[in-house]
């Protein structure tokens, strides 16, 4: 995939799971990787591994829910690189609590990270991308960007919101060269359930059994990079769980029967 060679690629959520796997897979193509997340030491470890594979890495620690940190991060990047070719807007947190129990602050926190943090990043790179008439924004949504699911009310809402925002962004810029790709992973083997928020905002702290049986993150990363290279508008990537999207669309009564029986939290 020479497509990625020497491209300047900013990945958020690069300390864990999907973001880390994407960074390590991309490193094989010797791009410039800008790695962001909150945990600096882990970012540096990921950068070290990517550098060994031939990538040129810049670590830019960042909390995406803090708008001032986003502006600062973009300034740091633009001081060293005149442009960003691809933004992989991946950082996110999930949820493990029913809507009726979840504190409103927890709903807001999930929206702040998954939606507002995400679009704030896009807004700092967009002007230059439009000025250059080139750029690609990759958004990590989820299968629950297509449907609701037990214990994921705010999480599903944040991913649905991303679909509305990015579909509009694409439509508004069809005459420009802006590429917008929404990737919807099914269950991928990462620590997402461990880092998920419960009703009181505390971390769930457990690996869910279904999560552990998901698609391995490195397999997912390879497929996601193919979708990015092919400029897929929406790419649904995962195991059997992807079929829930089509089940909801074409056989909704079956979708609601299945979701009624699911006990998963
Ligand atoms: N795994 C799945 O089954 C699955 C399915 C559908 C969609 N997704 C999506 O894929 C993306 C990555 O998730 P994952 O599975 O890789 O989960 P993960 O292993 O928990 O990784 C989440 C990443 O997001 C970063 N992050 C969280 N809050 C942040 C914040 N406020 N500011 C900056 N970075 C933050 C974390 O880094 P720090 O803690 O160091 O900040 C970490 O690198 C998410 O958007 C998620 O919704 C995952």
PDB file of C-alpha atoms and ligand atoms in Angstrom:
ATOM      1  CA  UNK A   1       0.000   0.000   0.000  1.00  0.00           C
ATOM      2  CA  UNK A   2       2.347   2.681  -1.280  1.00  0.00           C
ATOM      3  CA  UNK A   3      -0.668   4.998  -0.915  1.00  0.00           C
ATOM      4  CA  UNK A   4       0.453   5.764   2.637  1.00  0.00           C
ATOM      5  CA  UNK A   5       4.156   6.194   1.890  1.00  0.00           C
ATOM      6  CA  UNK A   6       5.481   9.530   3.184  1.00  0.00           C
ATOM      7  CA  UNK A   7       1.964  10.782   3.882  1.00  0.00           C
ATOM      8  CA  UNK A   8       1.545  12.845   7.038  1.00  0.00           C
ATOM      9  CA  UNK A   9      -1.034  10.937   9.101  1.00  0.00           C
ATOM     10  CA  UNK A  10      -2.446  12.097  12.454  1.00  0.00           C
ATOM     11  CA  UNK A  11      -3.938   9.240  14.523  1.00  0.00           C
ATOM     12  CA  UNK A  12      -5.782   9.832  17.783  1.00  0.00           C
ATOM     13  CA  UNK A  13      -6.269   7.074  20.342  1.00  0.00           C
ATOM     14  CA  UNK A  14      -2.859   5.664  19.391  1.00  0.00           C
ATOM     15  CA  UNK A  15      -2.055   4.231  22.847  1.00  0.00           C
ATOM     16  CA  UNK A  16      -4.377   1.255  22.653  1.00  0.00           C
ATOM     17  CA  UNK A  17      -6.470  -1.096  20.547  1.00  0.00           C
ATOM     18  CA  UNK A  18      -7.460   0.047  17.085  1.00  0.00           C
ATOM     19  CA  UNK A  19      -5.383   3.253  17.032  1.00  0.00           C
ATOM     20  CA  UNK A  20      -2.258   1.431  18.153  1.00  0.00           C
ATOM     21  CA  UNK A  21      -2.835  -1.370  15.623  1.00  0.00           C
ATOM     22  CA  UNK A  22      -3.385   1.166  12.819  1.00  0.00           C
ATOM     23  CA  UNK A  23      -0.183   3.009  13.751  1.00  0.00           C
ATOM     24  CA  UNK A  24       1.858  -0.205  13.770  1.00  0.00           C
ATOM     25  CA  UNK A  25       0.406  -1.401  10.469  1.00  0.00           C
ATOM     26  CA  UNK A  26       0.836   2.006   8.829  1.00  0.00           C
ATOM     27  CA  UNK A  27       4.460   2.175  10.001  1.00  0.00           C
ATOM     28  CA  UNK A  28       5.310  -0.565   7.458  1.00  0.00           C
ATOM     29  CA  UNK A  29       4.638   1.977   4.678  1.00  0.00           C
ATOM     30  CA  UNK A  30       7.066   4.550   6.103  1.00  0.00           C
ATOM     31  CA  UNK A  31       4.738   7.502   6.561  1.00  0.00           C
ATOM     32  CA  UNK A  32       5.049  10.430   8.942  1.00  0.00           C
ATOM     33  CA  UNK A  33       2.928   9.396  11.939  1.00  0.00           C
ATOM     34  CA  UNK A  34       1.608  11.879  14.436  1.00  0.00           C
ATOM     35  CA  UNK A  35       0.468   9.921  17.466  1.00  0.00           C
ATOM     36  CA  UNK A  36      -2.003  11.355  19.975  1.00  0.00           C
ATOM     37  CA  UNK A  37      -3.823  10.203  23.118  1.00  0.00           C
ATOM     38  CA  UNK A  38      -3.577  11.188  26.788  1.00  0.00           C
ATOM     39  CA  UNK A  39      -0.922   8.697  28.016  1.00  0.00           C
ATOM     40  CA  UNK A  40       2.431  10.117  26.913  1.00  0.00           C
ATOM     41  CA  UNK A  41       4.658   7.215  27.983  1.00  0.00           C
ATOM     42  CA  UNK A  42       2.607   4.665  26.066  1.00  0.00           C
ATOM     43  CA  UNK A  43       2.554   6.981  23.029  1.00  0.00           C
ATOM     44  CA  UNK A  44       6.349   7.079  23.172  1.00  0.00           C
ATOM     45  CA  UNK A  45       6.514   3.270  23.314  1.00  0.00           C
ATOM     46  CA  UNK A  46       4.229   2.972  20.285  1.00  0.00           C
ATOM     47  CA  UNK A  47       6.308   5.623  18.479  1.00  0.00           C
ATOM     48  CA  UNK A  48       9.500   3.695  19.205  1.00  0.00           C
ATOM     49  CA  UNK A  49       8.069   0.549  17.655  1.00  0.00           C
ATOM     50  CA  UNK A  50       6.760   2.439  14.624  1.00  0.00           C
ATOM     51  CA  UNK A  51      10.112   4.198  14.166  1.00  0.00           C
ATOM     52  CA  UNK A  52      11.880   0.822  14.088  1.00  0.00           C
ATOM     53  CA  UNK A  53       9.605  -0.155  11.179  1.00  0.00           C
ATOM     54  CA  UNK A  54      10.609   2.972   9.273  1.00  0.00           C
ATOM     55  CA  UNK A  55       7.976   5.568  10.176  1.00  0.00           C
ATOM     56  CA  UNK A  56       8.926   9.108  11.086  1.00  0.00           C
ATOM     57  CA  UNK A  57       7.011   9.695  14.365  1.00  0.00           C
ATOM     58  CA  UNK A  58       5.906  12.733  16.291  1.00  0.00           C
ATOM     59  CA  UNK A  59       4.241  12.246  19.681  1.00  0.00           C
ATOM     60  CA  UNK A  60       1.624  14.889  20.498  1.00  0.00           C
ATOM     61  CA  UNK A  61      -0.182  14.092  23.780  1.00  0.00           C
ATOM     62  CA  UNK A  62      -3.745  15.321  23.773  1.00  0.00           C
ATOM     63  CA  UNK A  63      -7.066  15.076  25.582  1.00  0.00           C
ATOM     64  CA  UNK A  64      -9.612  15.438  22.781  1.00  0.00           C
ATOM     65  CA  UNK A  65     -12.254  16.682  25.204  1.00  0.00           C
ATOM     66  CA  UNK A  66     -10.179  19.841  25.839  1.00  0.00           C
ATOM     67  CA  UNK A  67     -10.560  22.299  22.933  1.00  0.00           C
ATOM     68  CA  UNK A  68      -7.499  24.353  23.918  1.00  0.00           C
ATOM     69  CA  UNK A  69      -5.294  21.235  23.793  1.00  0.00           C
ATOM     70  CA  UNK A  70      -6.554  20.517  20.283  1.00  0.00           C
ATOM     71  CA  UNK A  71      -5.533  23.956  19.008  1.00  0.00           C
ATOM     72  CA  UNK A  72      -2.167  23.659  20.739  1.00  0.00           C
ATOM     73  CA  UNK A  73      -1.610  20.178  19.278  1.00  0.00           C
ATOM     74  CA  UNK A  74      -2.409  21.391  15.751  1.00  0.00           C
ATOM     75  CA  UNK A  75       0.008  24.325  16.156  1.00  0.00           C
ATOM     76  CA  UNK A  76       2.764  21.930  17.290  1.00  0.00           C
ATOM     77  CA  UNK A  77       2.157  19.711  14.271  1.00  0.00           C
ATOM     78  CA  UNK A  78       2.026  22.574  11.742  1.00  0.00           C
ATOM     79  CA  UNK A  79       5.324  23.949  13.108  1.00  0.00           C
ATOM     80  CA  UNK A  80       6.975  20.737  11.913  1.00  0.00           C
ATOM     81  CA  UNK A  81       4.826  19.680   8.971  1.00  0.00           C
ATOM     82  CA  UNK A  82       3.228  22.175   6.573  1.00  0.00           C
ATOM     83  CA  UNK A  83       0.229  19.952   5.971  1.00  0.00           C
ATOM     84  CA  UNK A  84      -1.633  16.885   7.253  1.00  0.00           C
ATOM     85  CA  UNK A  85      -2.674  14.422   4.551  1.00  0.00           C
ATOM     86  CA  UNK A  86      -4.865  12.109   6.633  1.00  0.00           C
ATOM     87  CA  UNK A  87      -6.560  12.594   9.999  1.00  0.00           C
ATOM     88  CA  UNK A  88      -7.624   9.307  11.598  1.00  0.00           C
ATOM     89  CA  UNK A  89     -10.128  10.471  14.159  1.00  0.00           C
ATOM     90  CA  UNK A  90     -10.193   7.346  16.293  1.00  0.00           C
ATOM     91  CA  UNK A  91     -10.078   8.229  20.030  1.00  0.00           C
ATOM     92  CA  UNK A  92     -13.209   7.174  21.850  1.00  0.00           C
ATOM     93  CA  UNK A  93     -14.795   5.726  24.955  1.00  0.00           C
ATOM     94  CA  UNK A  94     -17.678   3.318  25.251  1.00  0.00           C
ATOM     95  CA  UNK A  95     -20.394   2.716  27.820  1.00  0.00           C
ATOM     96  CA  UNK A  96     -21.723  -0.136  29.946  1.00  0.00           C
ATOM     97  CA  UNK A  97     -24.912   1.127  31.613  1.00  0.00           C
ATOM     98  CA  UNK A  98     -28.608   1.405  30.837  1.00  0.00           C
ATOM     99  CA  UNK A  99     -30.010   4.786  29.791  1.00  0.00           C
ATOM    100  CA  UNK A 100     -32.325   4.887  32.825  1.00  0.00           C
ATOM    101  CA  UNK A 101     -29.386   4.609  35.252  1.00  0.00           C
ATOM    102  CA  UNK A 102     -26.746   6.728  33.519  1.00  0.00           C
ATOM    103  CA  UNK A 103     -25.951  10.128  35.016  1.00  0.00           C
ATOM    104  CA  UNK A 104     -26.342  12.994  32.542  1.00  0.00           C
ATOM    105  CA  UNK A 105     -22.711  14.006  33.165  1.00  0.00           C
ATOM    106  CA  UNK A 106     -21.661  10.581  31.885  1.00  0.00           C
ATOM    107  CA  UNK A 107     -23.761  11.025  28.725  1.00  0.00           C
ATOM    108  CA  UNK A 108     -22.136  14.440  28.255  1.00  0.00           C
ATOM    109  CA  UNK A 109     -18.635  13.065  28.789  1.00  0.00           C
ATOM    110  CA  UNK A 110     -19.145  10.393  26.143  1.00  0.00           C
ATOM    111  CA  UNK A 111     -20.488  12.991  23.687  1.00  0.00           C
ATOM    112  CA  UNK A 112     -17.619  15.341  24.559  1.00  0.00           C
ATOM    113  CA  UNK A 113     -14.942  12.749  23.698  1.00  0.00           C
ATOM    114  CA  UNK A 114     -16.638  10.804  20.897  1.00  0.00           C
ATOM    115  CA  UNK A 115     -18.463  13.615  19.115  1.00  0.00           C
ATOM    116  CA  UNK A 116     -17.312  17.135  20.065  1.00  0.00           C
ATOM    117  CA  UNK A 117     -13.649  16.131  20.489  1.00  0.00           C
ATOM    118  CA  UNK A 118     -13.794  14.353  17.165  1.00  0.00           C
ATOM    119  CA  UNK A 119     -15.330  17.213  15.184  1.00  0.00           C
ATOM    120  CA  UNK A 120     -13.075  19.765  16.927  1.00  0.00           C
ATOM    121  CA  UNK A 121     -10.047  17.910  15.525  1.00  0.00           C
ATOM    122  CA  UNK A 122     -11.593  17.955  12.072  1.00  0.00           C
ATOM    123  CA  UNK A 123     -12.237  21.677  12.361  1.00  0.00           C
ATOM    124  CA  UNK A 124      -8.554  22.420  13.074  1.00  0.00           C
ATOM    125  CA  UNK A 125      -7.286  20.490  10.036  1.00  0.00           C
ATOM    126  CA  UNK A 126     -10.109  21.323   7.619  1.00  0.00           C
ATOM    127  CA  UNK A 127      -9.116  24.903   6.598  1.00  0.00           C
ATOM    128  CA  UNK A 128      -5.660  23.800   5.388  1.00  0.00           C
ATOM    129  CA  UNK A 129      -7.048  20.711   3.673  1.00  0.00           C
ATOM    130  CA  UNK A 130      -9.575  22.848   1.793  1.00  0.00           C
ATOM    131  CA  UNK A 131      -6.959  25.464   0.972  1.00  0.00           C
ATOM    132  CA  UNK A 132      -4.743  22.745  -0.519  1.00  0.00           C
ATOM    133  CA  UNK A 133      -7.677  21.067  -2.222  1.00  0.00           C
ATOM    134  CA  UNK A 134      -6.497  17.753  -0.725  1.00  0.00           C
ATOM    135  CA  UNK A 135      -7.042  15.866   2.476  1.00  0.00           C
ATOM    136  CA  UNK A 136      -8.666  12.810   3.977  1.00  0.00           C
ATOM    137  CA  UNK A 137     -10.636  12.549   7.195  1.00  0.00           C
ATOM    138  CA  UNK A 138     -11.227   9.079   8.578  1.00  0.00           C
ATOM    139  CA  UNK A 139     -13.801   8.713  11.333  1.00  0.00           C
ATOM    140  CA  UNK A 140     -13.948   5.693  13.639  1.00  0.00           C
ATOM    141  CA  UNK A 141     -17.651   5.133  14.186  1.00  0.00           C
ATOM    142  CA  UNK A 142     -19.112   1.738  15.129  1.00  0.00           C
ATOM    143  CA  UNK A 143     -21.827  -0.701  14.123  1.00  0.00           C
ATOM    144  CA  UNK A 144     -23.840   1.167  16.756  1.00  0.00           C
ATOM    145  CA  UNK A 145     -23.564   4.197  14.462  1.00  0.00           C
ATOM    146  CA  UNK A 146     -26.206   2.246  12.478  1.00  0.00           C
ATOM    147  CA  UNK A 147     -28.446   0.986  15.296  1.00  0.00           C
ATOM    148  CA  UNK A 148     -29.056   1.204  19.050  1.00  0.00           C
ATOM    149  CA  UNK A 149     -27.843  -1.454  21.473  1.00  0.00           C
ATOM    150  CA  UNK A 150     -28.356  -2.318  25.148  1.00  0.00           C
ATOM    151  CA  UNK A 151     -26.117  -0.382  27.559  1.00  0.00           C
ATOM    152  CA  UNK A 152     -24.835   1.909  24.813  1.00  0.00           C
ATOM    153  CA  UNK A 153     -27.374   4.791  24.752  1.00  0.00           C
ATOM    154  CA  UNK A 154     -24.913   7.718  24.826  1.00  0.00           C
ATOM    155  CA  UNK A 155     -22.252   5.778  22.942  1.00  0.00           C
ATOM    156  CA  UNK A 156     -24.673   4.893  20.132  1.00  0.00           C
ATOM    157  CA  UNK A 157     -25.923   8.502  20.139  1.00  0.00           C
ATOM    158  CA  UNK A 158     -22.360   9.818  19.775  1.00  0.00           C
ATOM    159  CA  UNK A 159     -21.688   7.506  16.829  1.00  0.00           C
ATOM    160  CA  UNK A 160     -25.022   8.331  15.135  1.00  0.00           C
ATOM    161  CA  UNK A 161     -24.113  12.017  15.552  1.00  0.00           C
ATOM    162  CA  UNK A 162     -20.798  11.418  13.783  1.00  0.00           C
ATOM    163  CA  UNK A 163     -22.653   9.927  10.809  1.00  0.00           C
ATOM    164  CA  UNK A 164     -24.854  13.021  10.507  1.00  0.00           C
ATOM    165  CA  UNK A 165     -21.903  15.384  10.782  1.00  0.00           C
ATOM    166  CA  UNK A 166     -19.550  13.613   8.395  1.00  0.00           C
ATOM    167  CA  UNK A 167     -22.133  12.779   5.766  1.00  0.00           C
ATOM    168  CA  UNK A 168     -22.967  16.486   5.687  1.00  0.00           C
ATOM    169  CA  UNK A 169     -19.280  17.452   5.590  1.00  0.00           C
ATOM    170  CA  UNK A 170     -18.808  15.158   2.607  1.00  0.00           C
ATOM    171  CA  UNK A 171     -21.855  16.527   0.787  1.00  0.00           C
ATOM    172  CA  UNK A 172     -20.739  20.112   1.401  1.00  0.00           C
ATOM    173  CA  UNK A 173     -17.311  19.359  -0.046  1.00  0.00           C
ATOM    174  CA  UNK A 174     -18.090  17.080  -2.964  1.00  0.00           C
ATOM    175  CA  UNK A 175     -16.698  19.734  -5.323  1.00  0.00           C
ATOM    176  CA  UNK A 176     -13.445  19.918  -3.308  1.00  0.00           C
ATOM    177  CA  UNK A 177     -11.006  17.079  -3.119  1.00  0.00           C
ATOM    178  CA  UNK A 178     -11.890  16.251   0.489  1.00  0.00           C
ATOM    179  CA  UNK A 179     -12.136  12.536   1.219  1.00  0.00           C
ATOM    180  CA  UNK A 180     -14.347  11.527   4.138  1.00  0.00           C
ATOM    181  CA  UNK A 181     -14.463   7.904   5.281  1.00  0.00           C
ATOM    182  CA  UNK A 182     -16.633   6.535   8.060  1.00  0.00           C
ATOM    183  CA  UNK A 183     -15.407   3.207   9.417  1.00  0.00           C
ATOM    184  CA  UNK A 184     -17.799   1.097  11.482  1.00  0.00           C
ATOM    185  CA  UNK A 185     -16.039  -1.653  13.413  1.00  0.00           C
ATOM    186  CA  UNK A 186     -17.945  -4.592  14.822  1.00  0.00           C
ATOM    187  CA  UNK A 187     -16.486  -6.134  17.980  1.00  0.00           C
ATOM    188  CA  UNK A 188     -12.714  -5.830  17.839  1.00  0.00           C
ATOM    189  CA  UNK A 189     -10.351  -7.358  20.441  1.00  0.00           C
ATOM    190  CA  UNK A 190      -9.261  -4.238  22.324  1.00  0.00           C
ATOM    191  CA  UNK A 191      -9.570  -2.886  25.846  1.00  0.00           C
ATOM    192  CA  UNK A 192     -12.632  -0.821  24.939  1.00  0.00           C
ATOM    193  CA  UNK A 193     -14.894  -2.630  27.418  1.00  0.00           C
ATOM    194  CA  UNK A 194     -12.273  -2.214  30.158  1.00  0.00           C
ATOM    195  CA  UNK A 195     -12.170   1.569  29.543  1.00  0.00           C
ATOM    196  CA  UNK A 196     -15.966   1.890  29.131  1.00  0.00           C
ATOM    197  CA  UNK A 197     -17.881   4.143  31.490  1.00  0.00           C
ATOM    198  CA  UNK A 198     -20.519   2.843  33.894  1.00  0.00           C
ATOM    199  CA  UNK A 199     -23.573   4.728  35.085  1.00  0.00           C
ATOM    200  CA  UNK A 200     -21.574   6.684  37.703  1.00  0.00           C
ATOM    201  CA  UNK A 201     -18.710   7.526  35.327  1.00  0.00           C
ATOM    202  CA  UNK A 202     -16.346   4.906  36.781  1.00  0.00           C
ATOM    203  CA  UNK A 203     -14.482   2.581  34.410  1.00  0.00           C
ATOM    204  CA  UNK A 204     -16.154  -0.782  33.761  1.00  0.00           C
ATOM    205  CA  UNK A 205     -12.709  -2.349  34.254  1.00  0.00           C
ATOM    206  CA  UNK A 206     -13.592  -5.729  32.723  1.00  0.00           C
ATOM    207  CA  UNK A 207     -12.911  -7.441  29.433  1.00  0.00           C
ATOM    208  CA  UNK A 208     -16.339  -8.509  28.161  1.00  0.00           C
ATOM    209  CA  UNK A 209     -16.447 -12.113  26.893  1.00  0.00           C
ATOM    210  CA  UNK A 210     -17.841 -11.057  23.472  1.00  0.00           C
ATOM    211  CA  UNK A 211     -15.157  -8.390  23.179  1.00  0.00           C
ATOM    212  CA  UNK A 212     -12.447 -10.972  23.765  1.00  0.00           C
ATOM    213  CA  UNK A 213     -13.870 -13.038  20.885  1.00  0.00           C
ATOM    214  CA  UNK A 214     -13.926 -10.108  18.468  1.00  0.00           C
ATOM    215  CA  UNK A 215     -11.810  -9.600  15.371  1.00  0.00           C
ATOM    216  CA  UNK A 216      -8.111  -9.219  16.265  1.00  0.00           C
ATOM    217  CA  UNK A 217      -7.066  -5.556  16.104  1.00  0.00           C
ATOM    218  CA  UNK A 218      -4.238  -6.182  13.623  1.00  0.00           C
ATOM    219  CA  UNK A 219      -6.621  -7.963  11.213  1.00  0.00           C
ATOM    220  CA  UNK A 220      -9.057  -5.077  11.555  1.00  0.00           C
ATOM    221  CA  UNK A 221      -6.272  -2.535  10.946  1.00  0.00           C
ATOM    222  CA  UNK A 222      -5.262  -4.162   7.641  1.00  0.00           C
ATOM    223  CA  UNK A 223      -8.879  -4.121   6.419  1.00  0.00           C
ATOM    224  CA  UNK A 224      -9.434  -0.559   7.582  1.00  0.00           C
ATOM    225  CA  UNK A 225      -6.342   0.653   5.712  1.00  0.00           C
ATOM    226  CA  UNK A 226      -7.620  -0.981   2.514  1.00  0.00           C
ATOM    227  CA  UNK A 227     -10.926   0.858   2.958  1.00  0.00           C
ATOM    228  CA  UNK A 228      -9.071   4.141   3.507  1.00  0.00           C
ATOM    229  CA  UNK A 229      -6.911   3.613   0.420  1.00  0.00           C
ATOM    230  CA  UNK A 230     -10.021   2.800  -1.632  1.00  0.00           C
ATOM    231  CA  UNK A 231     -11.758   5.895  -0.238  1.00  0.00           C
ATOM    232  CA  UNK A 232     -14.833   3.940   0.912  1.00  0.00           C
ATOM    233  CA  UNK A 233     -17.551   6.313   2.073  1.00  0.00           C
ATOM    234  CA  UNK A 234     -18.715   3.873   4.791  1.00  0.00           C
ATOM    235  CA  UNK A 235     -16.833   0.659   5.625  1.00  0.00           C
ATOM    236  CA  UNK A 236     -18.384  -1.894   7.991  1.00  0.00           C
ATOM    237  CA  UNK A 237     -15.617  -4.170   9.268  1.00  0.00           C
ATOM    238  CA  UNK A 238     -15.953  -7.033  11.739  1.00  0.00           C
ATOM    239  CA  UNK A 239     -17.182 -10.597  12.185  1.00  0.00           C
ATOM    240  CA  UNK A 240     -20.825 -11.748  12.284  1.00  0.00           C
ATOM    241  CA  UNK A 241     -21.904  -8.607  14.137  1.00  0.00           C
ATOM    242  CA  UNK A 242     -21.731  -6.649  10.870  1.00  0.00           C
ATOM    243  CA  UNK A 243     -24.805  -8.597   9.728  1.00  0.00           C
ATOM    244  CA  UNK A 244     -26.832  -6.822  12.405  1.00  0.00           C
ATOM    245  CA  UNK A 245     -26.618  -3.693  10.222  1.00  0.00           C
ATOM    246  CA  UNK A 246     -28.276  -5.459   7.289  1.00  0.00           C
ATOM    247  CA  UNK A 247     -30.686  -7.313   9.582  1.00  0.00           C
ATOM    248  CA  UNK A 248     -31.916  -3.974  11.007  1.00  0.00           C
ATOM    249  CA  UNK A 249     -32.178  -2.472   7.513  1.00  0.00           C
ATOM    250  CA  UNK A 250     -33.944  -5.356   5.741  1.00  0.00           C
ATOM    251  CA  UNK A 251     -35.543  -7.528   8.469  1.00  0.00           C
ATOM    252  CA  UNK A 252     -36.194  -5.097  11.336  1.00  0.00           C
ATOM    253  CA  UNK A 253     -38.578  -7.437  13.207  1.00  0.00           C
ATOM    254  CA  UNK A 254     -35.742 -10.009  13.482  1.00  0.00           C
ATOM    255  CA  UNK A 255     -33.305  -7.323  14.616  1.00  0.00           C
ATOM    256  CA  UNK A 256     -35.639  -6.339  17.474  1.00  0.00           C
ATOM    257  CA  UNK A 257     -36.221  -9.997  18.388  1.00  0.00           C
ATOM    258  CA  UNK A 258     -32.454 -10.570  18.641  1.00  0.00           C
ATOM    259  CA  UNK A 259     -31.823  -7.376  20.630  1.00  0.00           C
ATOM    260  CA  UNK A 260     -34.639  -8.317  23.037  1.00  0.00           C
ATOM    261  CA  UNK A 261     -32.862 -11.583  23.811  1.00  0.00           C
ATOM    262  CA  UNK A 262     -29.378 -10.148  24.210  1.00  0.00           C
ATOM    263  CA  UNK A 263     -28.445 -10.025  27.900  1.00  0.00           C
ATOM    264  CA  UNK A 264     -25.097  -8.327  27.301  1.00  0.00           C
ATOM    265  CA  UNK A 265     -24.283  -5.273  29.408  1.00  0.00           C
TER     266      UNK A 265
HETATM  267  N1  LIG B   1     -13.110  -2.276  19.938  1.00  0.00           N
HETATM  268  C1  LIG B   1     -14.324  -2.307  19.414  1.00  0.00           C
HETATM  269  O1  LIG B   1     -15.002  -3.358  19.465  1.00  0.00           O
HETATM  270  C2  LIG B   1     -14.887  -1.100  18.747  1.00  0.00           C
HETATM  271  C3  LIG B   1     -16.094  -1.259  18.057  1.00  0.00           C
HETATM  272  C4  LIG B   1     -16.654  -0.159  17.433  1.00  0.00           C
HETATM  273  C5  LIG B   1     -16.013   1.060  17.458  1.00  0.00           C
HETATM  274  N2  LIG B   1     -14.833   1.206  18.119  1.00  0.00           N
HETATM  275  C6  LIG B   1     -14.208   2.538  18.139  1.00  0.00           C
HETATM  276  O2  LIG B   1     -12.835   2.454  17.872  1.00  0.00           O
HETATM  277  C7  LIG B   1     -12.157   3.541  18.509  1.00  0.00           C
HETATM  278  C8  LIG B   1     -10.964   3.003  19.276  1.00  0.00           C
HETATM  279  O3  LIG B   1     -11.417   2.136  20.308  1.00  0.00           O
HETATM  280  P1  LIG B   1     -10.586   0.872  20.819  1.00  0.00           P
HETATM  281  O4  LIG B   1     -11.433  -0.295  20.648  1.00  0.00           O
HETATM  282  O5  LIG B   1      -9.240   0.895  20.264  1.00  0.00           O
HETATM  283  O6  LIG B   1     -10.592   1.197  22.390  1.00  0.00           O
HETATM  284  P2  LIG B   1      -9.405   1.367  23.444  1.00  0.00           P
HETATM  285  O7  LIG B   1      -8.473   0.230  23.347  1.00  0.00           O
HETATM  286  O8  LIG B   1     -10.056   1.654  24.742  1.00  0.00           O
HETATM  287  O9  LIG B   1      -8.656   2.681  22.917  1.00  0.00           O
HETATM  288  C9  LIG B   1      -9.238   3.946  23.016  1.00  0.00           C
HETATM  289  C10 LIG B   1      -8.211   4.992  22.654  1.00  0.00           C
HETATM  290  O10 LIG B   1      -8.814   6.285  22.773  1.00  0.00           O
HETATM  291  C11 LIG B   1      -7.993   7.122  23.566  1.00  0.00           C
HETATM  292  N3  LIG B   1      -8.790   8.098  24.290  1.00  0.00           N
HETATM  293  C12 LIG B   1      -9.834   7.892  25.108  1.00  0.00           C
HETATM  294  N4  LIG B   1     -10.276   9.042  25.630  1.00  0.00           N
HETATM  295  C13 LIG B   1      -9.475  10.014  25.115  1.00  0.00           C
HETATM  296  C14 LIG B   1      -9.417  11.421  25.264  1.00  0.00           C
HETATM  297  N5  LIG B   1     -10.264  12.090  26.086  1.00  0.00           N
HETATM  298  N6  LIG B   1      -8.468  12.109  24.592  1.00  0.00           N
HETATM  299  C15 LIG B   1      -7.596  11.459  23.780  1.00  0.00           C
HETATM  300  N7  LIG B   1      -7.599  10.126  23.602  1.00  0.00           N
HETATM  301  C16 LIG B   1      -8.534   9.422  24.262  1.00  0.00           C
HETATM  302  C17 LIG B   1      -7.266   6.167  24.513  1.00  0.00           C
HETATM  303  O11 LIG B   1      -6.006   6.704  24.906  1.00  0.00           O
HETATM  304  P3  LIG B   1      -5.655   7.358  26.330  1.00  0.00           P
HETATM  305  O12 LIG B   1      -6.388   6.597  27.385  1.00  0.00           O
HETATM  306  O13 LIG B   1      -4.157   7.216  26.401  1.00  0.00           O
HETATM  307  O14 LIG B   1      -6.083   8.776  26.207  1.00  0.00           O
HETATM  308  C18 LIG B   1      -7.030   4.969  23.616  1.00  0.00           C
HETATM  309  O15 LIG B   1      -5.846   5.154  22.865  1.00  0.00           O
HETATM  310  C19 LIG B   1     -13.200   4.239  19.392  1.00  0.00           C
HETATM  311  O16 LIG B   1     -13.686   5.380  18.750  1.00  0.00           O
HETATM  312  C20 LIG B   1     -14.313   3.206  19.505  1.00  0.00           C
HETATM  313  O17 LIG B   1     -15.560   3.780  19.711  1.00  0.00           O
HETATM  314  C21 LIG B   1     -14.253   0.145  18.760  1.00  0.00           C
END
